[in-house]
């Protein structure tokens, strides 16, 4: 951190103020982008999401509480694409789930269920919609990205002009994948946003 009362400290305070402004405006933009789509109807269509995986974790297992269709379980080889064709396809409720020993699993990683959905469930809040999860991950990720940007500029590029630092912050906010993910958030986008 620059010496108190120095020109460097004044520049640091201006950069920080501008980056906080970029963060506030970009956070509002992320929320508007996610909310302008209305409630996420795609999760209702697919029938699975990270809420279910969090419920499974909280009950001590890794699979979804959704029961596979009896017809799929009764197949002689449920992994044969010819036999399981009625349970596949883009219009199938179980599309993209992994089936193993009579249970369905999500294959996109547990991070959202562990870091956001399970704590949300433990607080007895209503189910978390994908658009809100992507917004939260995007806003938190942007905060860390801007903090890193501020640190790098202060440490290595202290003489960089204020407008360039601000423009770099705007590029971080709008140049990431988050605005794209918020246009149609679903279980896939939640997994990507949690990585961000």
PDB file of C-alpha atoms in Angstrom:
ATOM      1  CA  UNK A   1       0.000   0.000   0.000  1.00  0.00           C
ATOM      2  CA  UNK A   2       1.375   3.491  -0.844  1.00  0.00           C
ATOM      3  CA  UNK A   3       2.723   5.854   1.811  1.00  0.00           C
ATOM      4  CA  UNK A   4       0.008   7.927   3.571  1.00  0.00           C
ATOM      5  CA  UNK A   5      -0.463  11.408   2.113  1.00  0.00           C
ATOM      6  CA  UNK A   6       1.609  10.711  -1.018  1.00  0.00           C
ATOM      7  CA  UNK A   7       0.573  11.211  -4.632  1.00  0.00           C
ATOM      8  CA  UNK A   8       0.739   7.426  -4.986  1.00  0.00           C
ATOM      9  CA  UNK A   9      -1.807   7.039  -2.181  1.00  0.00           C
ATOM     10  CA  UNK A  10      -4.108   9.573  -3.864  1.00  0.00           C
ATOM     11  CA  UNK A  11      -3.823   7.645  -7.161  1.00  0.00           C
ATOM     12  CA  UNK A  12      -4.495   4.381  -5.339  1.00  0.00           C
ATOM     13  CA  UNK A  13      -7.654   5.820  -3.752  1.00  0.00           C
ATOM     14  CA  UNK A  14      -8.897   7.077  -7.135  1.00  0.00           C
ATOM     15  CA  UNK A  15      -8.239   3.699  -8.791  1.00  0.00           C
ATOM     16  CA  UNK A  16      -9.997   1.877  -5.977  1.00  0.00           C
ATOM     17  CA  UNK A  17     -12.991   4.235  -6.150  1.00  0.00           C
ATOM     18  CA  UNK A  18     -13.303   3.787  -9.911  1.00  0.00           C
ATOM     19  CA  UNK A  19     -12.998   0.002  -9.673  1.00  0.00           C
ATOM     20  CA  UNK A  20     -15.641  -0.097  -6.936  1.00  0.00           C
ATOM     21  CA  UNK A  21     -17.874   1.900  -9.293  1.00  0.00           C
ATOM     22  CA  UNK A  22     -17.178  -0.572 -12.113  1.00  0.00           C
ATOM     23  CA  UNK A  23     -18.013  -3.422  -9.723  1.00  0.00           C
ATOM     24  CA  UNK A  24     -21.311  -1.816  -8.653  1.00  0.00           C
ATOM     25  CA  UNK A  25     -22.454  -1.035 -12.207  1.00  0.00           C
ATOM     26  CA  UNK A  26     -21.379  -4.442 -13.540  1.00  0.00           C
ATOM     27  CA  UNK A  27     -23.131  -6.227 -10.645  1.00  0.00           C
ATOM     28  CA  UNK A  28     -26.330  -4.369 -11.465  1.00  0.00           C
ATOM     29  CA  UNK A  29     -25.867  -5.297 -15.134  1.00  0.00           C
ATOM     30  CA  UNK A  30     -25.362  -8.981 -14.210  1.00  0.00           C
ATOM     31  CA  UNK A  31     -28.517  -8.969 -12.084  1.00  0.00           C
ATOM     32  CA  UNK A  32     -30.528  -7.231 -14.797  1.00  0.00           C
ATOM     33  CA  UNK A  33     -29.247  -9.662 -17.451  1.00  0.00           C
ATOM     34  CA  UNK A  34     -30.170 -12.666 -15.327  1.00  0.00           C
ATOM     35  CA  UNK A  35     -33.534 -11.322 -14.177  1.00  0.00           C
ATOM     36  CA  UNK A  36     -34.600 -10.016 -17.594  1.00  0.00           C
ATOM     37  CA  UNK A  37     -35.139 -13.625 -18.658  1.00  0.00           C
ATOM     38  CA  UNK A  38     -37.690 -14.183 -15.903  1.00  0.00           C
ATOM     39  CA  UNK A  39     -37.680 -17.354 -13.866  1.00  0.00           C
ATOM     40  CA  UNK A  40     -35.612 -20.131 -15.347  1.00  0.00           C
ATOM     41  CA  UNK A  41     -38.041 -22.467 -17.095  1.00  0.00           C
ATOM     42  CA  UNK A  42     -35.363 -24.818 -18.455  1.00  0.00           C
ATOM     43  CA  UNK A  43     -34.740 -26.481 -15.088  1.00  0.00           C
ATOM     44  CA  UNK A  44     -38.426 -27.299 -14.833  1.00  0.00           C
ATOM     45  CA  UNK A  45     -38.221 -28.855 -18.286  1.00  0.00           C
ATOM     46  CA  UNK A  46     -35.161 -30.994 -17.541  1.00  0.00           C
ATOM     47  CA  UNK A  47     -36.294 -32.004 -14.077  1.00  0.00           C
ATOM     48  CA  UNK A  48     -32.866 -31.914 -12.444  1.00  0.00           C
ATOM     49  CA  UNK A  49     -30.557 -29.311 -11.018  1.00  0.00           C
ATOM     50  CA  UNK A  50     -28.052 -28.596  -8.278  1.00  0.00           C
ATOM     51  CA  UNK A  51     -30.856 -28.232  -5.713  1.00  0.00           C
ATOM     52  CA  UNK A  52     -31.423 -31.967  -6.043  1.00  0.00           C
ATOM     53  CA  UNK A  53     -27.720 -32.758  -5.831  1.00  0.00           C
ATOM     54  CA  UNK A  54     -27.426 -30.656  -2.655  1.00  0.00           C
ATOM     55  CA  UNK A  55     -30.402 -32.542  -1.215  1.00  0.00           C
ATOM     56  CA  UNK A  56     -28.645 -35.808  -2.017  1.00  0.00           C
ATOM     57  CA  UNK A  57     -25.443 -34.628  -0.349  1.00  0.00           C
ATOM     58  CA  UNK A  58     -27.321 -33.512   2.750  1.00  0.00           C
ATOM     59  CA  UNK A  59     -28.892 -36.985   2.952  1.00  0.00           C
ATOM     60  CA  UNK A  60     -25.483 -38.668   2.730  1.00  0.00           C
ATOM     61  CA  UNK A  61     -25.349 -39.831  -0.898  1.00  0.00           C
ATOM     62  CA  UNK A  62     -23.938 -38.616  -4.207  1.00  0.00           C
ATOM     63  CA  UNK A  63     -26.887 -39.413  -6.490  1.00  0.00           C
ATOM     64  CA  UNK A  64     -29.969 -37.372  -7.278  1.00  0.00           C
ATOM     65  CA  UNK A  65     -33.158 -38.170  -5.384  1.00  0.00           C
ATOM     66  CA  UNK A  66     -34.950 -38.429  -8.769  1.00  0.00           C
ATOM     67  CA  UNK A  67     -35.892 -42.049  -9.390  1.00  0.00           C
ATOM     68  CA  UNK A  68     -35.007 -43.490 -12.822  1.00  0.00           C
ATOM     69  CA  UNK A  69     -37.953 -44.789 -14.855  1.00  0.00           C
ATOM     70  CA  UNK A  70     -38.826 -48.413 -14.129  1.00  0.00           C
ATOM     71  CA  UNK A  71     -38.506 -49.221 -17.815  1.00  0.00           C
ATOM     72  CA  UNK A  72     -34.885 -48.062 -17.848  1.00  0.00           C
ATOM     73  CA  UNK A  73     -34.060 -50.055 -14.729  1.00  0.00           C
ATOM     74  CA  UNK A  74     -35.711 -53.165 -16.194  1.00  0.00           C
ATOM     75  CA  UNK A  75     -33.634 -53.128 -19.397  1.00  0.00           C
ATOM     76  CA  UNK A  76     -31.218 -56.026 -19.825  1.00  0.00           C
ATOM     77  CA  UNK A  77     -28.509 -53.478 -20.653  1.00  0.00           C
ATOM     78  CA  UNK A  78     -29.550 -49.917 -19.735  1.00  0.00           C
ATOM     79  CA  UNK A  79     -26.356 -48.566 -21.381  1.00  0.00           C
ATOM     80  CA  UNK A  80     -27.242 -49.920 -24.820  1.00  0.00           C
ATOM     81  CA  UNK A  81     -28.252 -46.872 -26.914  1.00  0.00           C
ATOM     82  CA  UNK A  82     -30.746 -48.912 -28.929  1.00  0.00           C
ATOM     83  CA  UNK A  83     -32.536 -50.166 -25.818  1.00  0.00           C
ATOM     84  CA  UNK A  84     -32.438 -46.895 -23.858  1.00  0.00           C
ATOM     85  CA  UNK A  85     -33.455 -44.697 -26.814  1.00  0.00           C
ATOM     86  CA  UNK A  86     -36.914 -43.908 -25.362  1.00  0.00           C
ATOM     87  CA  UNK A  87     -35.210 -42.364 -22.324  1.00  0.00           C
ATOM     88  CA  UNK A  88     -32.748 -40.197 -24.264  1.00  0.00           C
ATOM     89  CA  UNK A  89     -32.957 -37.178 -26.529  1.00  0.00           C
ATOM     90  CA  UNK A  90     -33.276 -33.458 -26.059  1.00  0.00           C
ATOM     91  CA  UNK A  91     -36.930 -33.780 -25.064  1.00  0.00           C
ATOM     92  CA  UNK A  92     -36.212 -36.509 -22.545  1.00  0.00           C
ATOM     93  CA  UNK A  93     -36.426 -35.502 -18.898  1.00  0.00           C
ATOM     94  CA  UNK A  94     -33.281 -37.499 -18.114  1.00  0.00           C
ATOM     95  CA  UNK A  95     -31.102 -36.136 -20.892  1.00  0.00           C
ATOM     96  CA  UNK A  96     -27.449 -35.695 -19.860  1.00  0.00           C
ATOM     97  CA  UNK A  97     -27.757 -37.496 -16.533  1.00  0.00           C
ATOM     98  CA  UNK A  98     -25.407 -40.370 -15.741  1.00  0.00           C
ATOM     99  CA  UNK A  99     -27.077 -43.656 -14.804  1.00  0.00           C
ATOM    100  CA  UNK A 100     -25.278 -46.088 -12.502  1.00  0.00           C
ATOM    101  CA  UNK A 101     -26.631 -48.926 -10.310  1.00  0.00           C
ATOM    102  CA  UNK A 102     -30.209 -47.677 -10.313  1.00  0.00           C
ATOM    103  CA  UNK A 103     -29.479 -44.010  -9.648  1.00  0.00           C
ATOM    104  CA  UNK A 104     -28.995 -40.814 -11.626  1.00  0.00           C
ATOM    105  CA  UNK A 105     -25.944 -38.608 -11.133  1.00  0.00           C
ATOM    106  CA  UNK A 106     -25.015 -35.137 -12.364  1.00  0.00           C
ATOM    107  CA  UNK A 107     -21.734 -35.181 -14.262  1.00  0.00           C
ATOM    108  CA  UNK A 108     -20.767 -31.486 -14.055  1.00  0.00           C
ATOM    109  CA  UNK A 109     -18.996 -31.544 -10.715  1.00  0.00           C
ATOM    110  CA  UNK A 110     -20.108 -30.964  -7.145  1.00  0.00           C
ATOM    111  CA  UNK A 111     -18.756 -27.422  -6.618  1.00  0.00           C
ATOM    112  CA  UNK A 112     -22.103 -25.569  -6.931  1.00  0.00           C
ATOM    113  CA  UNK A 113     -23.852 -28.068  -4.663  1.00  0.00           C
ATOM    114  CA  UNK A 114     -21.148 -27.781  -1.987  1.00  0.00           C
ATOM    115  CA  UNK A 115     -20.367 -24.052  -2.134  1.00  0.00           C
ATOM    116  CA  UNK A 116     -23.816 -22.547  -2.719  1.00  0.00           C
ATOM    117  CA  UNK A 117     -26.794 -24.895  -2.941  1.00  0.00           C
ATOM    118  CA  UNK A 118     -26.227 -26.942   0.232  1.00  0.00           C
ATOM    119  CA  UNK A 119     -25.658 -23.856   2.431  1.00  0.00           C
ATOM    120  CA  UNK A 120     -28.720 -22.263   0.791  1.00  0.00           C
ATOM    121  CA  UNK A 121     -30.758 -25.362   1.642  1.00  0.00           C
ATOM    122  CA  UNK A 122     -29.436 -25.460   5.230  1.00  0.00           C
ATOM    123  CA  UNK A 123     -30.708 -21.901   5.682  1.00  0.00           C
ATOM    124  CA  UNK A 124     -34.204 -23.226   4.787  1.00  0.00           C
ATOM    125  CA  UNK A 125     -34.523 -20.831   1.849  1.00  0.00           C
ATOM    126  CA  UNK A 126     -36.671 -21.673  -1.192  1.00  0.00           C
ATOM    127  CA  UNK A 127     -34.997 -23.546  -4.025  1.00  0.00           C
ATOM    128  CA  UNK A 128     -32.227 -21.551  -5.665  1.00  0.00           C
ATOM    129  CA  UNK A 129     -32.875 -20.736  -9.317  1.00  0.00           C
ATOM    130  CA  UNK A 130     -30.039 -21.125 -11.817  1.00  0.00           C
ATOM    131  CA  UNK A 131     -30.130 -17.470 -12.875  1.00  0.00           C
ATOM    132  CA  UNK A 132     -29.574 -16.325  -9.281  1.00  0.00           C
ATOM    133  CA  UNK A 133     -26.763 -18.844  -8.768  1.00  0.00           C
ATOM    134  CA  UNK A 134     -24.998 -17.663 -11.934  1.00  0.00           C
ATOM    135  CA  UNK A 135     -25.500 -14.022 -10.838  1.00  0.00           C
ATOM    136  CA  UNK A 136     -24.000 -14.737  -7.418  1.00  0.00           C
ATOM    137  CA  UNK A 137     -21.025 -16.620  -8.829  1.00  0.00           C
ATOM    138  CA  UNK A 138     -20.516 -13.912 -11.460  1.00  0.00           C
ATOM    139  CA  UNK A 139     -20.602 -11.070  -8.952  1.00  0.00           C
ATOM    140  CA  UNK A 140     -18.270 -12.836  -6.516  1.00  0.00           C
ATOM    141  CA  UNK A 141     -15.899 -13.780  -9.349  1.00  0.00           C
ATOM    142  CA  UNK A 142     -15.903 -10.215 -10.658  1.00  0.00           C
ATOM    143  CA  UNK A 143     -15.066  -8.906  -7.183  1.00  0.00           C
ATOM    144  CA  UNK A 144     -12.018 -11.170  -7.014  1.00  0.00           C
ATOM    145  CA  UNK A 145     -10.984 -10.326 -10.593  1.00  0.00           C
ATOM    146  CA  UNK A 146     -11.155  -6.585  -9.889  1.00  0.00           C
ATOM    147  CA  UNK A 147      -9.281  -6.994  -6.592  1.00  0.00           C
ATOM    148  CA  UNK A 148      -6.532  -8.880  -8.428  1.00  0.00           C
ATOM    149  CA  UNK A 149      -6.474  -6.207 -11.158  1.00  0.00           C
ATOM    150  CA  UNK A 150      -6.126  -3.477  -8.523  1.00  0.00           C
ATOM    151  CA  UNK A 151      -3.324  -5.371  -6.776  1.00  0.00           C
ATOM    152  CA  UNK A 152      -1.400  -5.950 -10.013  1.00  0.00           C
ATOM    153  CA  UNK A 153      -1.710  -2.322 -11.095  1.00  0.00           C
ATOM    154  CA  UNK A 154      -0.685  -1.024  -7.657  1.00  0.00           C
ATOM    155  CA  UNK A 155       2.238  -3.441  -7.369  1.00  0.00           C
ATOM    156  CA  UNK A 156       3.635  -3.404 -10.907  1.00  0.00           C
ATOM    157  CA  UNK A 157       2.037  -0.562 -12.871  1.00  0.00           C
ATOM    158  CA  UNK A 158       1.647   2.217 -10.309  1.00  0.00           C
ATOM    159  CA  UNK A 159       1.990   4.992 -12.890  1.00  0.00           C
ATOM    160  CA  UNK A 160      -0.785   3.699 -15.140  1.00  0.00           C
ATOM    161  CA  UNK A 161      -3.309   6.377 -16.001  1.00  0.00           C
ATOM    162  CA  UNK A 162      -6.631   6.208 -14.208  1.00  0.00           C
ATOM    163  CA  UNK A 163      -8.698   5.878 -17.399  1.00  0.00           C
ATOM    164  CA  UNK A 164      -6.645   2.822 -18.452  1.00  0.00           C
ATOM    165  CA  UNK A 165      -7.134   1.120 -15.094  1.00  0.00           C
ATOM    166  CA  UNK A 166     -10.868   1.848 -15.274  1.00  0.00           C
ATOM    167  CA  UNK A 167     -11.056   0.580 -18.860  1.00  0.00           C
ATOM    168  CA  UNK A 168      -9.268  -2.605 -17.764  1.00  0.00           C
ATOM    169  CA  UNK A 169     -11.877  -3.087 -15.039  1.00  0.00           C
ATOM    170  CA  UNK A 170     -14.698  -2.637 -17.550  1.00  0.00           C
ATOM    171  CA  UNK A 171     -13.019  -5.164 -19.849  1.00  0.00           C
ATOM    172  CA  UNK A 172     -12.851  -7.661 -16.978  1.00  0.00           C
ATOM    173  CA  UNK A 173     -16.558  -7.126 -16.239  1.00  0.00           C
ATOM    174  CA  UNK A 174     -17.869  -7.350 -19.793  1.00  0.00           C
ATOM    175  CA  UNK A 175     -15.208  -9.519 -21.422  1.00  0.00           C
ATOM    176  CA  UNK A 176     -15.806 -12.571 -19.271  1.00  0.00           C
ATOM    177  CA  UNK A 177     -18.217 -15.391 -20.014  1.00  0.00           C
ATOM    178  CA  UNK A 178     -20.655 -14.276 -17.280  1.00  0.00           C
ATOM    179  CA  UNK A 179     -22.961 -12.025 -19.403  1.00  0.00           C
ATOM    180  CA  UNK A 180     -23.270 -14.853 -21.943  1.00  0.00           C
ATOM    181  CA  UNK A 181     -24.078 -17.410 -19.218  1.00  0.00           C
ATOM    182  CA  UNK A 182     -26.794 -15.148 -17.799  1.00  0.00           C
ATOM    183  CA  UNK A 183     -28.788 -15.036 -21.042  1.00  0.00           C
ATOM    184  CA  UNK A 184     -29.981 -18.630 -20.598  1.00  0.00           C
ATOM    185  CA  UNK A 185     -28.830 -20.035 -17.275  1.00  0.00           C
ATOM    186  CA  UNK A 186     -29.367 -23.712 -16.612  1.00  0.00           C
ATOM    187  CA  UNK A 187     -27.512 -26.470 -14.790  1.00  0.00           C
ATOM    188  CA  UNK A 188     -24.658 -26.343 -17.336  1.00  0.00           C
ATOM    189  CA  UNK A 189     -24.140 -22.599 -16.923  1.00  0.00           C
ATOM    190  CA  UNK A 190     -24.168 -22.915 -13.119  1.00  0.00           C
ATOM    191  CA  UNK A 191     -21.245 -25.360 -13.332  1.00  0.00           C
ATOM    192  CA  UNK A 192     -19.263 -22.997 -15.577  1.00  0.00           C
ATOM    193  CA  UNK A 193     -20.052 -19.945 -13.420  1.00  0.00           C
ATOM    194  CA  UNK A 194     -18.899 -21.765 -10.278  1.00  0.00           C
ATOM    195  CA  UNK A 195     -15.560 -22.328 -11.971  1.00  0.00           C
ATOM    196  CA  UNK A 196     -15.317 -18.606 -12.628  1.00  0.00           C
TER     197      UNK A 196
END
